PDB file of C-alpha atoms in Angstrom:
ATOM      1  CA  MET A   1      47.142  55.534  77.167  1.00 50.00           C
ATOM      2  CA  GLY A   2      43.562  55.431  78.446  1.00 56.00           C
ATOM      3  CA  LEU A   3      41.481  58.348  79.622  1.00 58.00           C
ATOM      4  CA  LYS A   4      41.777  59.337  83.247  1.00 60.00           C
ATOM      5  CA  ARG A   5      38.615  58.466  85.180  1.00 60.00           C
ATOM      6  CA  SER A   6      37.119  60.540  87.924  1.00 59.00           C
ATOM      7  CA  HIS A   7      36.774  59.357  91.502  1.00 55.00           C
ATOM      8  CA  ALA A   8      33.013  58.971  91.044  1.00 55.00           C
ATOM      9  CA  GLU A   9      33.445  56.764  87.961  1.00 60.00           C
ATOM     10  CA  MET A  10      36.044  54.586  89.692  1.00 57.00           C
ATOM     11  CA  SER A  11      33.620  53.998  92.561  1.00 58.00           C
ATOM     12  CA  GLY A  12      30.905  52.874  90.138  1.00 57.00           C
ATOM     13  CA  ARG A  13      28.941  56.107  90.220  1.00 56.00           C
ATOM     14  CA  SER A  14      28.393  58.695  87.526  1.00 53.00           C
ATOM     15  CA  LYS A  15      29.014  62.376  88.051  1.00 51.00           C
ATOM     16  CA  GLN A  16      25.262  62.852  88.224  1.00 56.00           C
ATOM     17  CA  ASP A  17      25.123  60.417  91.170  1.00 54.00           C
ATOM     18  CA  ALA A  18      27.566  62.485  93.234  1.00 51.00           C
ATOM     19  CA  PRO A  19      26.159  63.813  96.507  1.00 54.00           C
ATOM     20  CA  ALA A  20      24.224  66.984  95.916  1.00 51.00           C
ATOM     21  CA  ASP A  21      25.676  68.610  99.018  1.00 50.00           C
ATOM     22  CA  GLN A  22      29.316  68.174  97.864  1.00 52.00           C
ATOM     23  CA  ALA A  23      29.367  71.546  96.082  1.00 53.00           C
ATOM     24  CA  GLN A  24      27.764  73.105  99.130  1.00 65.00           C
ATOM     25  CA  SER A  25      30.606  72.123 101.472  1.00 78.00           C
ATOM     26  CA  PRO A  26      31.416  75.062 103.769  1.00 79.00           C
ATOM     27  CA  TYR A  27      35.135  74.353 103.368  1.00 80.00           C
ATOM     28  CA  MET A  28      35.242  74.688  99.590  1.00 82.00           C
ATOM     29  CA  PRO A  29      35.135  78.511  99.440  1.00 80.00           C
ATOM     30  CA  MET A  30      37.877  78.678 102.056  1.00 80.00           C
ATOM     31  CA  PHE A  31      40.214  76.368 100.127  1.00 82.00           C
ATOM     32  CA  GLU A  32      39.403  78.082  96.857  1.00 80.00           C
ATOM     33  CA  ALA A  33      40.547  81.325  98.467  1.00 82.00           C
ATOM     34  CA  PHE A  34      43.755  79.612  99.604  1.00 82.00           C
ATOM     35  CA  ARG A  35      44.332  78.336  96.072  1.00 85.00           C
ATOM     36  CA  ALA A  36      43.829  81.792  94.589  1.00 84.00           C
ATOM     37  CA  GLU A  37      46.217  83.294  97.136  1.00 83.00           C
ATOM     38  CA  LEU A  38      48.900  80.679  96.408  1.00 88.00           C
ATOM     39  CA  ASP A  39      48.523  81.175  92.654  1.00 84.00           C
ATOM     40  CA  GLU A  40      48.927  84.906  93.134  1.00 86.00           C
ATOM     41  CA  HIS A  41      51.964  84.358  95.372  1.00 87.00           C
ATOM     42  CA  HIS A  42      53.727  82.132  92.830  1.00 90.00           C
ATOM     43  CA  ALA A  43      52.931  84.558  90.003  1.00 90.00           C
ATOM     44  CA  ARG A  44      54.415  87.466  91.982  1.00 92.00           C
ATOM     45  CA  ARG A  45      57.450  85.412  92.913  1.00 93.00           C
ATOM     46  CA  GLU A  46      58.135  84.431  89.300  1.00 94.00           C
ATOM     47  CA  ASP A  47      57.745  88.044  88.138  1.00 94.00           C
ATOM     48  CA  ILE A  48      60.246  89.238  90.751  1.00 96.00           C
ATOM     49  CA  ILE A  49      62.763  86.483  89.946  1.00 96.00           C
ATOM     50  CA  LYS A  50      62.588  87.281  86.224  1.00 96.00           C
ATOM     51  CA  ALA A  51      62.985  91.013  86.875  1.00 96.00           C
ATOM     52  CA  SER A  52      65.937  90.368  89.182  1.00 96.00           C
ATOM     53  CA  ARG A  53      67.670  88.294  86.502  1.00 97.00           C
ATOM     54  CA  ASP A  54      67.130  90.995  83.883  1.00 97.00           C
ATOM     55  CA  ILE A  55      68.466  93.659  86.267  1.00 97.00           C
ATOM     56  CA  THR A  56      71.502  91.503  87.015  1.00 97.00           C
ATOM     57  CA  ALA A  57      72.235  90.970  83.314  1.00 97.00           C
ATOM     58  CA  ALA A  58      71.898  94.681  82.483  1.00 97.00           C
ATOM     59  CA  SER A  59      74.073  95.672  85.463  1.00 97.00           C
ATOM     60  CA  LYS A  60      76.828  93.295  84.344  1.00 96.00           C
ATOM     61  CA  LYS A  61      76.794  94.920  80.902  1.00 97.00           C
ATOM     62  CA  ILE A  62      77.136  98.352  82.532  1.00 97.00           C
ATOM     63  CA  ILE A  63      80.131  97.169  84.553  1.00 97.00           C
ATOM     64  CA  PHE A  64      81.725  95.643  81.452  1.00 96.00           C
ATOM     65  CA  THR A  65      81.480  99.005  79.664  1.00 96.00           C
ATOM     66  CA  LEU A  66      82.808 100.926  82.679  1.00 96.00           C
ATOM     67  CA  GLN A  67      85.911  98.729  82.702  1.00 93.00           C
ATOM     68  CA  ARG A  68      87.011 100.458  79.483  1.00 92.00           C
ATOM     69  CA  ILE A  69      87.715 103.643  81.452  1.00 90.00           C
ATOM     70  CA  ARG A  70      91.335 104.289  82.417  1.00 86.00           C
ATOM     71  CA  LYS A  71      91.238 107.554  84.413  1.00 86.00           C
ATOM     72  CA  LEU A  72      89.574 108.464  87.691  1.00 89.00           C
ATOM     73  CA  LYS A  73      87.611 111.560  88.737  1.00 91.00           C
ATOM     74  CA  GLU A  74      86.668 112.519  85.206  1.00 90.00           C
ATOM     75  CA  PRO A  75      83.246 112.648  83.515  1.00 92.00           C
ATOM     76  CA  LEU A  76      82.232 109.471  81.756  1.00 93.00           C
ATOM     77  CA  PRO A  77      83.190 109.394  78.060  1.00 93.00           C
ATOM     78  CA  ALA A  78      80.295 109.972  75.666  1.00 94.00           C
ATOM     79  CA  HIS A  79      80.509 106.467  74.211  1.00 94.00           C
ATOM     80  CA  VAL A  80      80.207 104.936  77.695  1.00 94.00           C
ATOM     81  CA  VAL A  81      77.170 107.069  78.541  1.00 94.00           C
ATOM     82  CA  LYS A  82      75.514 106.190  75.232  1.00 95.00           C
ATOM     83  CA  THR A  83      76.195 102.469  75.559  1.00 94.00           C
ATOM     84  CA  ASN A  84      74.951 102.237  79.141  1.00 96.00           C
ATOM     85  CA  ALA A  85      71.835 104.362  78.616  1.00 96.00           C
ATOM     86  CA  ASP A  86      69.857 101.423  77.211  1.00 96.00           C
ATOM     87  CA  HIS A  87      70.959  99.160  80.063  1.00 97.00           C
ATOM     88  CA  TYR A  88      69.892 101.719  82.669  1.00 97.00           C
ATOM     89  CA  ASN A  89      66.517 102.045  80.930  1.00 96.00           C
ATOM     90  CA  ILE A  90      66.026  98.273  81.165  1.00 96.00           C
ATOM     91  CA  ILE A  91      66.909  98.318  84.859  1.00 97.00           C
ATOM     92  CA  GLU A  92      64.519 101.186  85.548  1.00 96.00           C
ATOM     93  CA  GLU A  93      61.679  99.482  83.670  1.00 96.00           C
ATOM     94  CA  ARG A  94      62.196  96.171  85.504  1.00 96.00           C
ATOM     95  CA  PHE A  95      62.310  97.825  88.923  1.00 97.00           C
ATOM     96  CA  LYS A  96      59.105  99.744  88.187  1.00 96.00           C
ATOM     97  CA  THR A  97      57.382  96.562  87.020  1.00 95.00           C
ATOM     98  CA  VAL A  98      57.836  94.784  90.358  1.00 95.00           C
ATOM     99  CA  ALA A  99      57.657  97.786  92.701  1.00 94.00           C
ATOM    100  CA  LYS A 100      53.962  97.075  93.368  1.00 93.00           C
ATOM    101  CA  HIS A 101      54.866  93.537  94.481  1.00 93.00           C
ATOM    102  CA  LEU A 102      57.409  94.743  97.050  1.00 93.00           C
ATOM    103  CA  GLN A 103      55.246  96.840  99.331  1.00 93.00           C
ATOM    104  CA  GLY A 104      54.535  96.327 103.023  1.00 91.00           C
ATOM    105  CA  ILE A 105      55.147  92.823 104.306  1.00 93.00           C
ATOM    106  CA  ASN A 106      55.823  91.584 100.766  1.00 93.00           C
ATOM    107  CA  ALA A 107      59.043  93.600 100.753  1.00 93.00           C
ATOM    108  CA  TYR A 108      60.364  91.103 103.308  1.00 92.00           C
ATOM    109  CA  ARG A 109      58.520  88.109 101.873  1.00 92.00           C
ATOM    110  CA  TYR A 110      60.281  88.447  98.513  1.00 93.00           C
ATOM    111  CA  ALA A 111      63.524  90.021  99.714  1.00 93.00           C
ATOM    112  CA  ARG A 112      65.602  87.000  98.678  1.00 93.00           C
ATOM    113  CA  GLN A 113      64.109  86.996  95.189  1.00 94.00           C
ATOM    114  CA  ILE A 114      64.991  90.640  94.416  1.00 95.00           C
ATOM    115  CA  SER A 115      68.233  90.696  96.415  1.00 95.00           C
ATOM    116  CA  GLY A 116      70.462  89.449  93.583  1.00 94.00           C
ATOM    117  CA  GLY A 117      69.325  92.200  91.240  1.00 96.00           C
ATOM    118  CA  CYS A 118      69.693  94.880  93.920  1.00 96.00           C
ATOM    119  CA  GLN A 119      73.229  93.734  94.754  1.00 96.00           C
ATOM    120  CA  GLU A 120      74.334  93.726  91.117  1.00 97.00           C
ATOM    121  CA  TRP A 121      72.741  97.136  90.546  1.00 97.00           C
ATOM    122  CA  MET A 122      74.488  98.399  93.673  1.00 97.00           C
ATOM    123  CA  GLU A 123      77.796  97.064  92.371  1.00 97.00           C
ATOM    124  CA  ALA A 124      77.326  98.864  89.045  1.00 97.00           C
ATOM    125  CA  VAL A 125      76.245 102.261  90.395  1.00 97.00           C
ATOM    126  CA  SER A 126      78.863 102.294  93.180  1.00 97.00           C
ATOM    127  CA  PHE A 127      81.613 101.390  90.699  1.00 97.00           C
ATOM    128  CA  GLN A 128      80.506 104.168  88.355  1.00 97.00           C
ATOM    129  CA  HIS A 129      80.281 106.631  91.250  1.00 97.00           C
ATOM    130  CA  TYR A 130      83.816 105.766  92.330  1.00 96.00           C
ATOM    131  CA  LEU A 131      85.216 106.168  88.819  1.00 95.00           C
ATOM    132  CA  VAL A 132      83.616 109.606  88.436  1.00 95.00           C
ATOM    133  CA  THR A 133      84.087 111.019  91.947  1.00 93.00           C
ATOM    134  CA  GLY A 134      86.746 108.875  93.635  1.00 92.00           C
ATOM    135  CA  GLN A 135      84.333 108.418  96.544  1.00 94.00           C
ATOM    136  CA  LEU A 136      82.288 105.590  98.017  1.00 95.00           C
ATOM    137  CA  LEU A 137      78.560 105.822  97.304  1.00 96.00           C
ATOM    138  CA  SER A 138      76.866 106.023 100.698  1.00 95.00           C
ATOM    139  CA  TYR A 139      73.942 103.876 101.756  1.00 96.00           C
ATOM    140  CA  GLU A 140      71.572 106.824 102.042  1.00 96.00           C
ATOM    141  CA  ASP A 141      72.430 108.121  98.568  1.00 97.00           C
ATOM    142  CA  SER A 142      72.020 104.608  97.159  1.00 97.00           C
ATOM    143  CA  ARG A 143      68.650 104.176  98.863  1.00 96.00           C
ATOM    144  CA  VAL A 144      67.350 107.508  97.572  1.00 97.00           C
ATOM    145  CA  THR A 145      68.572 106.687  94.061  1.00 96.00           C
ATOM    146  CA  LEU A 146      66.739 103.354  94.009  1.00 96.00           C
ATOM    147  CA  LEU A 147      63.569 104.942  95.388  1.00 95.00           C
ATOM    148  CA  ASP A 148      63.653 107.386  92.482  1.00 95.00           C
ATOM    149  CA  VAL A 149      64.594 104.812  89.823  1.00 94.00           C
ATOM    150  CA  SER A 150      61.928 102.293  90.860  1.00 94.00           C
ATOM    151  CA  LYS A 151      58.991 104.686  91.367  1.00 92.00           C
ATOM    152  CA  ASP A 152      56.054 103.531  89.242  1.00 90.00           C
ATOM    153  CA  GLU A 153      52.984 105.418  88.031  1.00 91.00           C
ATOM    154  CA  GLU A 154      51.246 104.856  91.364  1.00 91.00           C
ATOM    155  CA  GLY A 155      54.190 106.302  93.291  1.00 90.00           C
ATOM    156  CA  LYS A 156      55.282 102.927  94.659  1.00 93.00           C
ATOM    157  CA  SER A 157      59.015 102.247  94.822  1.00 94.00           C
ATOM    158  CA  ILE A 158      61.567  99.764  96.163  1.00 95.00           C
ATOM    159  CA  ASN A 159      63.568 100.381  99.309  1.00 94.00           C
ATOM    160  CA  LEU A 160      67.221  99.274  99.294  1.00 94.00           C
ATOM    161  CA  GLY A 161      68.091  97.223 102.371  1.00 93.00           C
ATOM    162  CA  PRO A 162      71.399  97.809 104.200  1.00 93.00           C
ATOM    163  CA  GLU A 163      72.328  94.170 103.567  1.00 94.00           C
ATOM    164  CA  ASP A 164      72.115  94.548  99.783  1.00 95.00           C
ATOM    165  CA  TRP A 165      74.155  97.758  99.974  1.00 97.00           C
ATOM    166  CA  VAL A 166      76.930  96.065 101.964  1.00 96.00           C
ATOM    167  CA  LEU A 167      77.015  92.977  99.733  1.00 95.00           C
ATOM    168  CA  GLY A 168      77.104  95.193  96.648  1.00 96.00           C
ATOM    169  CA  ILE A 169      80.105  97.078  98.044  1.00 96.00           C
ATOM    170  CA  TYR A 170      81.846  93.750  98.680  1.00 95.00           C
ATOM    171  CA  ASP A 171      81.381  92.884  95.001  1.00 95.00           C
ATOM    172  CA  MET A 172      82.512  96.332  93.893  1.00 96.00           C
ATOM    173  CA  THR A 173      85.996  95.676  95.286  1.00 95.00           C
ATOM    174  CA  GLY A 174      86.357  92.934  92.685  1.00 94.00           C
ATOM    175  CA  GLU A 175      85.701  95.480  89.935  1.00 95.00           C
ATOM    176  CA  LEU A 176      88.263  97.834  91.481  1.00 95.00           C
ATOM    177  CA  MET A 177      90.761  94.972  91.327  1.00 94.00           C
ATOM    178  CA  ARG A 178      90.082  94.363  87.620  1.00 94.00           C
ATOM    179  CA  PHE A 179      90.231  98.083  86.890  1.00 94.00           C
ATOM    180  CA  SER A 180      93.564  98.458  88.706  1.00 92.00           C
ATOM    181  CA  ILE A 181      95.282  95.459  87.127  1.00 90.00           C
ATOM    182  CA  THR A 182      94.170  96.420  83.614  1.00 89.00           C
ATOM    183  CA  ALA A 183      95.325 100.011  84.093  1.00 86.00           C
ATOM    184  CA  MET A 184      98.696  98.888  85.476  1.00 85.00           C
ATOM    185  CA  ALA A 185      99.576  97.341  82.123  1.00 80.00           C
ATOM    186  CA  THR A 186      99.894 100.791  80.531  1.00 78.00           C
ATOM    187  CA  HIS A 187      99.545 103.588  83.078  1.00 75.00           C
ATOM    188  CA  GLY A 188     100.684 102.149  86.403  1.00 78.00           C
ATOM    189  CA  LEU A 189      98.560 101.962  89.534  1.00 83.00           C
ATOM    190  CA  PRO A 190      95.552 104.325  89.162  1.00 82.00           C
ATOM    191  CA  THR A 191      95.730 107.313  91.506  1.00 83.00           C
ATOM    192  CA  ILE A 192      92.986 109.689  92.575  1.00 83.00           C
ATOM    193  CA  PRO A 193      93.677 113.352  91.758  1.00 79.00           C
ATOM    194  CA  ALA A 194      93.205 115.564  94.810  1.00 75.00           C
ATOM    195  CA  ASP A 195      90.939 118.612  94.665  1.00 69.00           C
ATOM    196  CA  ASN A 196      93.646 120.545  96.487  1.00 56.00           C
ATOM    197  CA  ALA A 197      96.930 120.063  94.627  1.00 44.00           C
ATOM    198  CA  SER A 198      98.958 121.109  97.667  1.00 40.00           C
ATOM    199  CA  ASP A 199      97.394 118.400  99.829  1.00 42.00           C
ATOM    200  CA  PRO A 200      97.214 115.012  98.115  1.00 38.00           C
ATOM    201  CA  ALA A 201      95.291 113.524 101.041  1.00 40.00           C
ATOM    202  CA  SER A 202      92.667 116.262 101.253  1.00 41.00           C
ATOM    203  CA  ASP A 203      90.225 114.336  99.090  1.00 44.00           C
ATOM    204  CA  SER A 204      90.613 110.842 100.520  1.00 50.00           C
ATOM    205  CA  MET A 205      87.769 108.352 100.678  1.00 58.00           C
ATOM    206  CA  ASP A 206      85.476 108.693 103.663  1.00 56.00           C
ATOM    207  CA  VAL A 207      84.635 105.255 105.062  1.00 54.00           C
ATOM    208  CA  ASP A 208      82.805 105.109 108.389  1.00 46.00           C
ATOM    209  CA  GLY A 209      84.102 108.515 109.402  1.00 44.00           C
ATOM    210  CA  ARG A 210      87.724 107.666 108.612  1.00 47.00           C
ATOM    211  CA  ASP A 211      89.261 109.550 105.716  1.00 49.00           C
ATOM    212  CA  GLY A 212      92.390 107.418 105.497  1.00 48.00           C
ATOM    213  CA  SER A 213      94.629 110.483 105.319  1.00 48.00           C
ATOM    214  CA  SER A 214      98.240 109.459 105.712  1.00 50.00           C
ATOM    215  CA  GLY A 215      99.993 112.137 103.705  1.00 53.00           C
ATOM    216  CA  GLN A 216     100.559 109.810 100.751  1.00 64.00           C
ATOM    217  CA  GLN A 217      99.135 109.949  97.260  1.00 78.00           C
ATOM    218  CA  ARG A 218      95.749 108.271  97.150  1.00 87.00           C
ATOM    219  CA  SER A 219      95.412 105.294  94.863  1.00 90.00           C
ATOM    220  CA  VAL A 220      92.837 102.608  94.221  1.00 91.00           C
ATOM    221  CA  LEU A 221      94.917 100.274  96.384  1.00 92.00           C
ATOM    222  CA  THR A 222      94.883 102.602  99.402  1.00 93.00           C
ATOM    223  CA  ASP A 223      91.107 102.886  99.076  1.00 94.00           C
ATOM    224  CA  MET A 224      90.725  99.123  98.765  1.00 93.00           C
ATOM    225  CA  ARG A 225      92.785  98.636 101.921  1.00 94.00           C
ATOM    226  CA  LEU A 226      90.594 101.153 103.718  1.00 94.00           C
ATOM    227  CA  LEU A 227      87.465  99.348 102.549  1.00 93.00           C
ATOM    228  CA  ARG A 228      88.932  96.028 103.643  1.00 94.00           C
ATOM    229  CA  ALA A 229      89.606  97.355 107.131  1.00 94.00           C
ATOM    230  CA  ALA A 230      86.083  98.770 107.415  1.00 93.00           C
ATOM    231  CA  LEU A 231      84.360  95.633 106.132  1.00 91.00           C
ATOM    232  CA  GLU A 232      86.471  93.360 108.331  1.00 89.00           C
ATOM    233  CA  GLY A 233      85.181  95.311 111.324  1.00 89.00           C
ATOM    234  CA  LEU A 234      81.559  94.667 110.354  1.00 87.00           C
ATOM    235  CA  ASP A 235      79.578  92.459 112.735  1.00 84.00           C
ATOM    236  CA  ALA A 236      77.247  90.600 110.379  1.00 79.00           C
ATOM    237  CA  GLY A 237      75.586  88.639 113.173  1.00 82.00           C
ATOM    238  CA  SER A 238      74.036  85.344 112.079  1.00 84.00           C
ATOM    239  CA  GLY A 239      71.645  84.146 109.423  1.00 85.00           C
ATOM    240  CA  PRO A 240      71.689  84.262 105.608  1.00 87.00           C
ATOM    241  CA  PHE A 241      73.306  87.714 105.487  1.00 89.00           C
ATOM    242  CA  ALA A 242      76.192  86.577 107.693  1.00 90.00           C
ATOM    243  CA  LYS A 243      76.835  83.581 105.416  1.00 91.00           C
ATOM    244  CA  ASP A 244      76.803  85.758 102.299  1.00 91.00           C
ATOM    245  CA  ALA A 245      79.073  88.332 103.931  1.00 91.00           C
ATOM    246  CA  GLU A 246      81.558  85.653 104.998  1.00 91.00           C
ATOM    247  CA  LYS A 247      81.838  84.313 101.443  1.00 92.00           C
ATOM    248  CA  LYS A 248      82.247  87.761  99.934  1.00 93.00           C
ATOM    249  CA  MET A 249      84.789  88.693 102.624  1.00 93.00           C
ATOM    250  CA  ASP A 250      87.175  86.008 101.346  1.00 92.00           C
ATOM    251  CA  VAL A 251      86.742  87.222  97.766  1.00 94.00           C
ATOM    252  CA  MET A 252      87.299  90.834  98.829  1.00 94.00           C
ATOM    253  CA  ARG A 253      90.524  89.979 100.650  1.00 94.00           C
ATOM    254  CA  SER A 254      91.714  88.056  97.620  1.00 94.00           C
ATOM    255  CA  SER A 255      91.011  91.069  95.395  1.00 94.00           C
ATOM    256  CA  VAL A 256      93.130  93.354  97.573  1.00 94.00           C
ATOM    257  CA  GLU A 257      95.950  90.795  97.674  1.00 94.00           C
ATOM    258  CA  LYS A 258      95.939  90.507  93.884  1.00 93.00           C
ATOM    259  CA  VAL A 259      96.370  94.258  93.460  1.00 91.00           C
ATOM    260  CA  GLU A 260      99.150  94.300  96.072  1.00 90.00           C
ATOM    261  CA  LYS A 261     100.948  91.425  94.369  1.00 89.00           C
ATOM    262  CA  SER A 262     100.553  92.996  90.928  1.00 86.00           C
ATOM    263  CA  LEU A 263     101.911  96.321  92.168  1.00 85.00           C
ATOM    264  CA  TYR A 264     104.872  94.492  93.685  1.00 83.00           C
ATOM    265  CA  GLY A 265     105.592  92.876  90.338  1.00 81.00           C
ATOM    266  CA  LEU A 266     105.264  96.224  88.572  1.00 78.00           C
ATOM    267  CA  ILE A 267     107.646  98.083  90.896  1.00 79.00           C
ATOM    268  CA  VAL A 268     110.242  95.414  91.656  1.00 77.00           C
ATOM    269  CA  ARG A 269     110.341  93.543  88.370  1.00 69.00           C
ATOM    270  CA  GLY A 270     108.513  95.841  85.988  1.00 61.00           C
ATOM    271  CA  ALA A 271     111.685  97.117  84.317  1.00 59.00           C
ATOM    272  CA  GLU A 272     112.440  93.591  83.135  1.00 63.00           C
ATOM    273  CA  ARG A 273     109.032  93.078  81.555  1.00 61.00           C
ATOM    274  CA  PRO A 274     108.245  93.839  77.895  1.00 61.00           C
ATOM    275  CA  LYS A 275     105.936  96.656  76.861  1.00 61.00           C
ATOM    276  CA  GLY A 276     102.268  95.800  77.317  1.00 58.00           C
ATOM    277  CA  TRP A 277     103.011  93.336  80.134  1.00 58.00           C
ATOM    278  CA  MET A 278      99.948  92.354  82.147  1.00 59.00           C
ATOM    279  CA  PRO A 279     100.435  91.591  85.866  1.00 57.00           C
ATOM    280  CA  ASP A 280     100.115  87.903  86.683  1.00 58.00           C
ATOM    281  CA  THR A 281      97.528  87.506  89.436  1.00 53.00           C
ATOM    282  CA  ASN A 282      97.894  83.730  89.681  1.00 56.00           C
ATOM    283  CA  GLU A 283     101.324  83.579  91.278  1.00 47.00           C
ATOM    284  CA  GLY A 284     100.993  82.208  94.796  1.00 44.00           C
ATOM    285  CA  GLY A 285      98.420  83.436  97.250  1.00 43.00           C
ATOM    286  CA  ARG A 286      95.084  81.848  97.904  1.00 40.00           C
ATOM    287  CA  ALA A 287      93.237  80.469  94.921  1.00 41.00           C
ATOM    288  CA  VAL A 288      89.904  82.179  95.474  1.00 39.00           C
ATOM    289  CA  GLU A 289      87.704  82.816  92.484  1.00 41.00           C
ATOM    290  CA  VAL A 290      86.527  86.407  92.208  1.00 38.00           C
ATOM    291  CA  GLU A 291      82.834  86.787  91.513  1.00 42.00           C
ATOM    292  CA  GLY A 292      81.752  88.217  88.197  1.00 38.00           C
TER     293      GLY A 292
END
């Protein structure tokens, strides 16, 4: 393959014969500034995408470890805390690395690039919060937590958008489904111990001002139904968020249906099943794949 020739050589001129005023063009500095700005933009974008992927991977590992828990409203076991500590450190380091890139207008410019990591982080921390407290992690508490986790040496941090909080809660219902079905194999449907033993509904989940108190023992299923009702009443408007919410809505409904169907099988036909039986979530219903 021959050497690539310059435009001047192809036109029969040497580089020395090029017009002397070419380098003095008034437009060159302007376009050089544009080039530098675009290079900086692509570098920032790649850094944020890489950080988001690392945060997503670490959050998934946290969720995987949390799924080993079998009881609600109890402190995390020591082995779970120890295992997840390294993953949380990775998440904190990645958030701090890109916090400087997500300030001012750039927070909106690169919102789609960091959104995946924020949603997966939200799914992990809300799932852990529910396992420990039996409560839904509020948006304000989530936002403050991320501000603290992502604060770098210059005091810059990342603000959690309401959209990422909502989409993370959608995904968290899938983890509640997995937790419930796994626990049903040995302990039955997981219930939430009440703070006041004389009033089982005194400690029910607060979703949008509704505590879901109905006088019955709280369980993961009752909380999932309450979440479903609240999320179905959400007006997502239009745009990318509305499309994402619509997709996750179908998955969320499927998760609730799977727990309902598994509980039905446990109560109605459980006595006929052998010890260690796992509920079959593939019998009937809509074949909707639950996000990991």
